[in-house]
Coordinates of C-alpha atoms and ligand atoms in Angstrom, one line a residue:
M1 CA -0.1 -0.1 0.5
N2 CA 1.8 4.2 -0.7
C3 CA 0.7 6.6 1.4
I4 CA -1.9 8.8 -0.1
H5 CA -0.4 12.3 0.9
C6 CA 2.8 11.9 -0.5
G7 CA 2.7 8.6 -2.3
S8 CA 5.8 6.7 -1.3
A9 CA 5.5 2.9 -0.9
Q10 CA 6.1 0.7 1.8
S11 CA 6.3 3.8 4.3
I12 CA 2.7 3.4 6.6
I13 CA 2.2 1.3 9.5
R14 CA -0.4 0.2 11.0
K15 CA -0.9 2.5 14.0
G16 CA -4.6 2.2 16.2
F17 CA -8.4 2.3 15.3
Y18 CA -10.8 4.8 14.3
T19 CA -14.2 4.3 16.1
R20 CA -17.7 6.1 13.3
P21 CA -19.9 7.8 15.3
S22 CA -22.2 6.8 13.2
D23 CA -22.8 3.3 13.9
G24 CA -20.0 2.5 16.3
K25 CA -18.1 0.4 13.3
R26 CA -13.5 0.1 14.1
F27 CA -11.5 0.7 11.4
Q28 CA -7.9 0.4 11.0
R29 CA -5.5 3.4 10.6
Y30 CA -2.2 3.8 9.4
Y31 CA 0.5 6.2 10.1
C32 CA 3.4 7.2 7.7
K33 CA 6.9 7.0 8.4
I34 CA 8.3 10.0 5.6
C35 CA 5.9 12.1 5.9
K36 CA 4.5 12.2 9.4
K37 CA 0.8 12.0 8.5
R38 CA -2.7 9.7 9.5
F39 CA -5.3 8.6 8.0
S40 CA -7.8 5.4 8.0
E41 CA -8.4 2.7 5.9
R42 CA -11.5 4.3 4.4
V43 CA -10.0 6.8 2.5
W44 CA -10.1 4.3 0.3
A45 CA -13.8 3.1 0.2
I46 CA -16.2 4.4 -2.4
N47 CA -18.4 5.9 0.0
Y48 CA -15.7 8.0 2.7
R49 CA -17.2 10.5 4.0
Y50 CA -20.3 10.4 2.7
R51 CA -22.8 10.8 5.1
K52 CA -25.7 9.1 2.8
R53 CA -23.7 6.4 2.9
R54 CA -26.2 3.0 1.9
I55 CA -26.9 5.1 -1.4
C56 CA -23.9 4.8 -3.5
Q57 CA -24.6 1.3 -5.4
Q58 CA -28.5 2.4 -6.3
V59 CA -27.1 6.0 -7.7
F60 CA -23.7 3.8 -9.1
R61 CA -26.6 1.6 -11.2
S62 CA -29.1 4.2 -11.6
L63 CA -26.9 6.4 -13.2
A64 CA -25.8 3.4 -16.0
K65 CA -29.2 2.0 -16.6
G66 CA -30.7 5.5 -18.2
V67 CA -31.5 7.3 -15.2
S68 CA -30.6 11.2 -15.7
Q69 CA -29.0 13.1 -12.3
R70 CA -32.3 14.9 -11.4
T71 CA -34.4 11.3 -11.7
C72 CA -32.0 9.5 -9.8
A73 CA -32.5 12.7 -6.9
F74 CA -36.2 12.0 -6.8
L75 CA -36.1 8.4 -6.4
L76 CA -33.9 8.6 -3.7
D77 CA -35.0 11.7 -2.1
V78 CA -32.2 13.2 -1.8
T79 CA -30.2 16.5 -3.5
R80 CA -29.5 17.4 -6.8
A81 CA -26.1 18.1 -5.4
T82 CA -25.3 14.6 -3.8
I83 CA -25.7 12.9 -7.5
A84 CA -23.4 15.4 -8.5
R85 CA -20.9 15.2 -6.6
R86 CA -21.1 10.6 -6.8
V87 CA -20.9 11.2 -10.6
V88 CA -17.0 12.8 -10.2
R89 CA -16.3 10.3 -7.1
F90 CA -17.4 7.4 -8.7
G91 CA -16.4 8.4 -12.5
E92 CA -12.7 8.4 -11.5
I93 CA -13.2 5.7 -9.3
C94 CA -14.3 3.6 -12.8
E95 CA -11.9 4.6 -14.9
Q96 CA -9.2 4.3 -12.3
N97 CA -10.5 0.7 -12.8
L98 CA -10.3 0.4 -16.5
N99 CA -7.1 1.2 -16.3
V100 CA -6.2 -1.1 -14.0
Y101 CA -8.3 -3.9 -16.2
R102 CA -6.4 -3.2 -19.1
Q103 CA -3.0 -3.7 -16.9
T104 CA -4.2 -7.4 -15.7
R105 CA -6.7 -9.1 -18.1
N106 CA -5.4 -10.9 -20.6
L107 CA -4.1 -9.7 -24.4
A108 CA -6.7 -9.5 -27.2
H109 CA -6.5 -10.2 -30.2
Q110 CA -9.2 -8.4 -32.2
V111 CA -10.3 -5.0 -31.8
M112 CA -13.1 -2.8 -33.0
F113 CA -13.1 1.2 -32.7
D114 CA -15.2 3.9 -34.2
E115 CA -17.0 7.1 -32.8
L116 CA -20.3 7.6 -31.4
E117 CA -21.0 10.9 -31.6
T118 CA -22.8 13.4 -29.7
F119 CA -23.1 17.0 -28.3
V120 CA -23.2 19.6 -25.6
H121 CA -26.3 21.5 -25.4
T122 CA -27.1 22.0 -29.0
K123 CA -26.0 20.4 -32.3
C124 CA -24.0 23.3 -33.0
K125 CA -21.8 22.1 -30.5
P126 CA -21.0 18.4 -31.3
L127 CA -19.0 15.9 -29.7
T128 CA -16.7 12.3 -30.6
V129 CA -17.0 9.7 -28.0
P130 CA -14.3 6.9 -29.5
I131 CA -15.1 3.6 -27.7
A132 CA -12.8 0.0 -28.5
V133 CA -14.2 -2.7 -27.8
E134 CA -12.8 -6.1 -28.3
A135 CA -14.9 -8.4 -30.7
G136 CA -16.7 -11.5 -29.3
T137 CA -16.8 -10.8 -25.6
R138 CA -17.9 -7.5 -26.3
K139 CA -15.8 -5.2 -23.8
V140 CA -14.7 -1.9 -23.6
L141 CA -11.6 -2.1 -23.6
A142 CA -11.0 2.3 -23.5
L143 CA -13.0 5.7 -24.3
G144 CA -12.3 9.2 -24.3
V145 CA -14.1 12.2 -24.7
G146 CA -13.5 15.5 -26.9
S147 CA -14.8 18.0 -28.7
I148 CA -15.1 18.6 -32.6
A149 CA -16.8 20.9 -35.6
A150 CA -20.5 21.0 -36.6
K151 CA -20.6 20.0 -40.1
G152 CA -23.0 20.6 -43.2
K153 CA -25.5 23.0 -42.6
L154 CA -24.7 23.5 -38.7
A155 CA -21.4 24.4 -39.7
E156 CA -21.8 27.9 -40.0
I157 CA -24.5 28.3 -37.7
S158 CA -21.8 27.2 -34.7
R159 CA -19.0 29.6 -36.1
K160 CA -21.3 32.4 -36.2
K161 CA -23.2 31.4 -32.3
Y162 CA -20.0 29.9 -30.7
G163 CA -16.8 31.1 -32.7
P164 CA -14.4 28.6 -33.7
R165 CA -14.4 24.9 -32.1
K166 CA -11.3 23.5 -31.6
C167 CA -11.1 19.7 -32.9
E168 CA -9.4 17.3 -30.8
R169 CA -10.2 13.6 -32.6
R170 CA -6.6 12.8 -33.8
Q171 CA -5.5 13.3 -30.3
L172 CA -8.5 11.7 -28.4
L173 CA -7.2 8.5 -30.8
N174 CA -3.8 8.7 -30.4
Q175 CA -4.8 8.5 -26.6
L176 CA -7.1 5.6 -27.3
L177 CA -4.1 3.2 -29.2
K178 CA -1.9 4.6 -26.9
D179 CA -4.0 2.8 -24.0
L180 CA -4.9 -0.3 -26.3
Q181 CA -1.3 -0.6 -25.7
A182 CA -1.2 -2.3 -22.1
C183 CA -3.9 -4.8 -23.4
T184 CA -4.0 -5.6 -27.0
H185 CA -1.0 -8.4 -29.0
K186 CA 1.1 -7.2 -31.2
K187 CA -0.3 -8.1 -34.2
T188 CA -3.8 -7.2 -33.8
V189 CA -6.2 -7.1 -36.1
F190 CA -8.5 -3.8 -36.1
H191 CA -11.5 -2.9 -37.2
T192 CA -13.7 -0.4 -37.7
D193 CA -15.3 1.6 -40.9
K194 CA -13.6 3.5 -43.8
S195 CA -12.7 6.5 -41.6
Q196 CA -9.7 8.2 -43.1
H197 CA -8.5 9.3 -39.8
Y198 CA -7.8 5.6 -38.3
S199 CA -5.8 4.0 -40.5
K200 CA -2.1 6.5 -39.9
P201 CA -2.0 6.3 -36.2
I202 CA -2.9 2.3 -36.2
K203 CA 0.6 1.9 -38.6
Y204 CA 1.6 4.9 -36.3
L205 CA 1.4 3.0 -32.8
F206 CA 1.0 -0.9 -33.7
P207 CA 3.5 -1.1 -37.0
M208 CA 2.6 -4.9 -37.2
A209 CA -0.8 -5.3 -36.3
T210 CA -3.1 -5.5 -39.3
H211 CA -6.6 -3.4 -39.9
K212 CA -9.6 -3.9 -42.0
T213 CA -12.4 -1.8 -42.6
T214 CA -16.1 -2.3 -43.4
K215 CA -17.8 -0.2 -45.3
G216 CA -20.4 1.2 -43.5
R217 CA -24.5 0.8 -43.8
R218 CA -27.7 2.4 -43.3
G219 CA -29.1 1.2 -39.8
C220 CA -31.9 -0.7 -39.5
V221 CA -34.5 0.9 -37.3
V222 CA -35.7 5.3 -37.5
G223 CA -33.2 5.8 -35.1
Q224 CA -31.3 3.6 -33.9
G225 CA -28.4 3.9 -36.5
E226 CA -26.4 1.5 -34.4
L227 CA -28.2 -1.7 -35.5
K228 CA -27.6 -2.1 -39.2
R229 CA -29.7 -3.5 -41.5
G230 CA -29.7 -7.1 -43.5
G231 CA -27.6 -9.5 -42.7
H232 CA -24.7 -10.4 -41.2
D233 CA -23.0 -7.5 -39.7
P234 CA -18.9 -7.4 -39.6
L235 CA -18.7 -4.8 -36.9
F236 CA -21.7 -6.5 -34.3
S237 CA -19.9 -6.4 -31.8
L238 CA -19.0 -3.3 -31.3
N239 CA -22.6 -1.5 -33.2
H240 CA -24.4 -3.5 -30.2
T241 CA -22.3 -2.0 -27.7
Y242 CA -22.6 1.2 -29.0
A243 CA -26.6 0.9 -28.7
M244 CA -26.1 -0.2 -25.3
F245 CA -24.5 2.8 -24.5
R246 CA -27.9 4.4 -26.0
D247 CA -29.4 3.0 -24.4
N248 CA -27.6 2.8 -21.0
L249 CA -26.7 6.5 -20.6
K250 CA -29.5 9.0 -20.7
T251 CA -28.1 11.8 -22.1
L252 CA -26.5 9.6 -25.5
S253 CA -30.7 8.2 -26.3
R254 CA -31.6 9.7 -29.5
R255 CA -34.5 12.8 -29.2
T256 CA -34.0 13.4 -25.2
W257 CA -33.9 16.6 -23.4
C258 CA -31.3 15.5 -20.5
T259 CA -28.5 16.7 -22.6
V260 CA -24.5 17.3 -21.7
K261 CA -24.0 20.0 -20.0
K262 CA -20.0 19.8 -19.3
V263 CA -18.0 17.2 -21.2
E264 CA -16.1 17.0 -18.1
N265 CA -18.9 15.4 -16.4
F266 CA -20.2 13.1 -19.2
R267 CA -17.0 11.8 -19.3
S268 CA -17.7 10.5 -15.9
L269 CA -20.9 8.8 -16.7
L270 CA -19.6 7.0 -19.6
F271 CA -16.8 5.5 -17.4
I272 CA -19.3 4.7 -15.3
Y273 CA -21.3 3.0 -17.9
A274 CA -18.4 1.3 -19.4
W275 CA -17.8 -0.1 -15.9
L276 CA -21.0 -1.6 -15.0
H277 CA -21.1 -2.7 -19.3
N278 CA -17.7 -5.0 -18.7
Q279 CA -19.4 -6.4 -15.6
W280 CA -22.6 -7.5 -17.1
V281 CA -21.2 -8.8 -20.1
E282 CA -19.0 -11.2 -18.2
K283 CA -21.5 -12.0 -15.4
G284 CA -24.2 -12.1 -17.8
P285 CA -27.7 -13.9 -15.6
K286 CA -25.6 -12.9 -12.0
R287 CA -26.5 -8.9 -12.5
N288 CA -27.0 -9.2 -8.8
K289 CA -24.1 -9.6 -8.6
I290 CA -22.6 -6.4 -9.4
F291 CA -21.6 -3.2 -7.4
L292 CA -18.8 -0.9 -7.8
T293 CA -16.0 -1.5 -5.7
R294 CA -12.1 0.4 -6.2
L295 CA -9.9 -3.0 -7.9
Ligands
LIG1 ZN1 3.5 9.3 3.7

């Protein structure tokens, strides 16, 4: 264990106990020999210093199952700020968990990735959400979110109203592929659609990998662009996962008035869902065993 104040390893010793006043439970306390500071084992708990400790798992499940933050606050009879604070912390925990997961899992041999598009407040301010999925298991391996410029008819309106918009696509794709290096084989097969942005960074960061492209097809149901019409879909694992993201994150569902307000918080929600999703596709019917814990 590392010290939470100075980060030094093997410098902490056990020193006494802390009794929680609300229920009388005892917790181990620690002392750091280097920075001479103290803390208890509670710092690693997901509900550290929260007064409403019991609602944490319900908040995690609700947010990752298509409930908006406001509705979540209403259902649990708490204020919106209570939920908003949890979104930030849970997002951080889930991001760290995904990091640990990448470093400890077996190497993936077949990876699919693409970008999902959504927006902040208005379609004039679009966002891109690159997500990488392992083919077959449908596990989310890496994801990111960033702004892109509006295109088509909206491009001019967007520039007039909100000024020039930064395009973070290239930077995000590079980061996504760098993250993937930890959990994929050198000779991984990458499956993507025919977007022109993908081949260069793949060649640069995975010189030995194969890159297969598939032509995009039309959606099968109006408003569900993710599920493709007709026969076998070579990018099924990817498109199915995207459909699940759209269904289970309230801000991503189509024709919604629950739009993204802050990119940072949306990023947290994406990681929260990704973490639940990875457990969901692994545990299948044992759905009551899905919890938020720190890895
Ligand atoms: Zn220390």
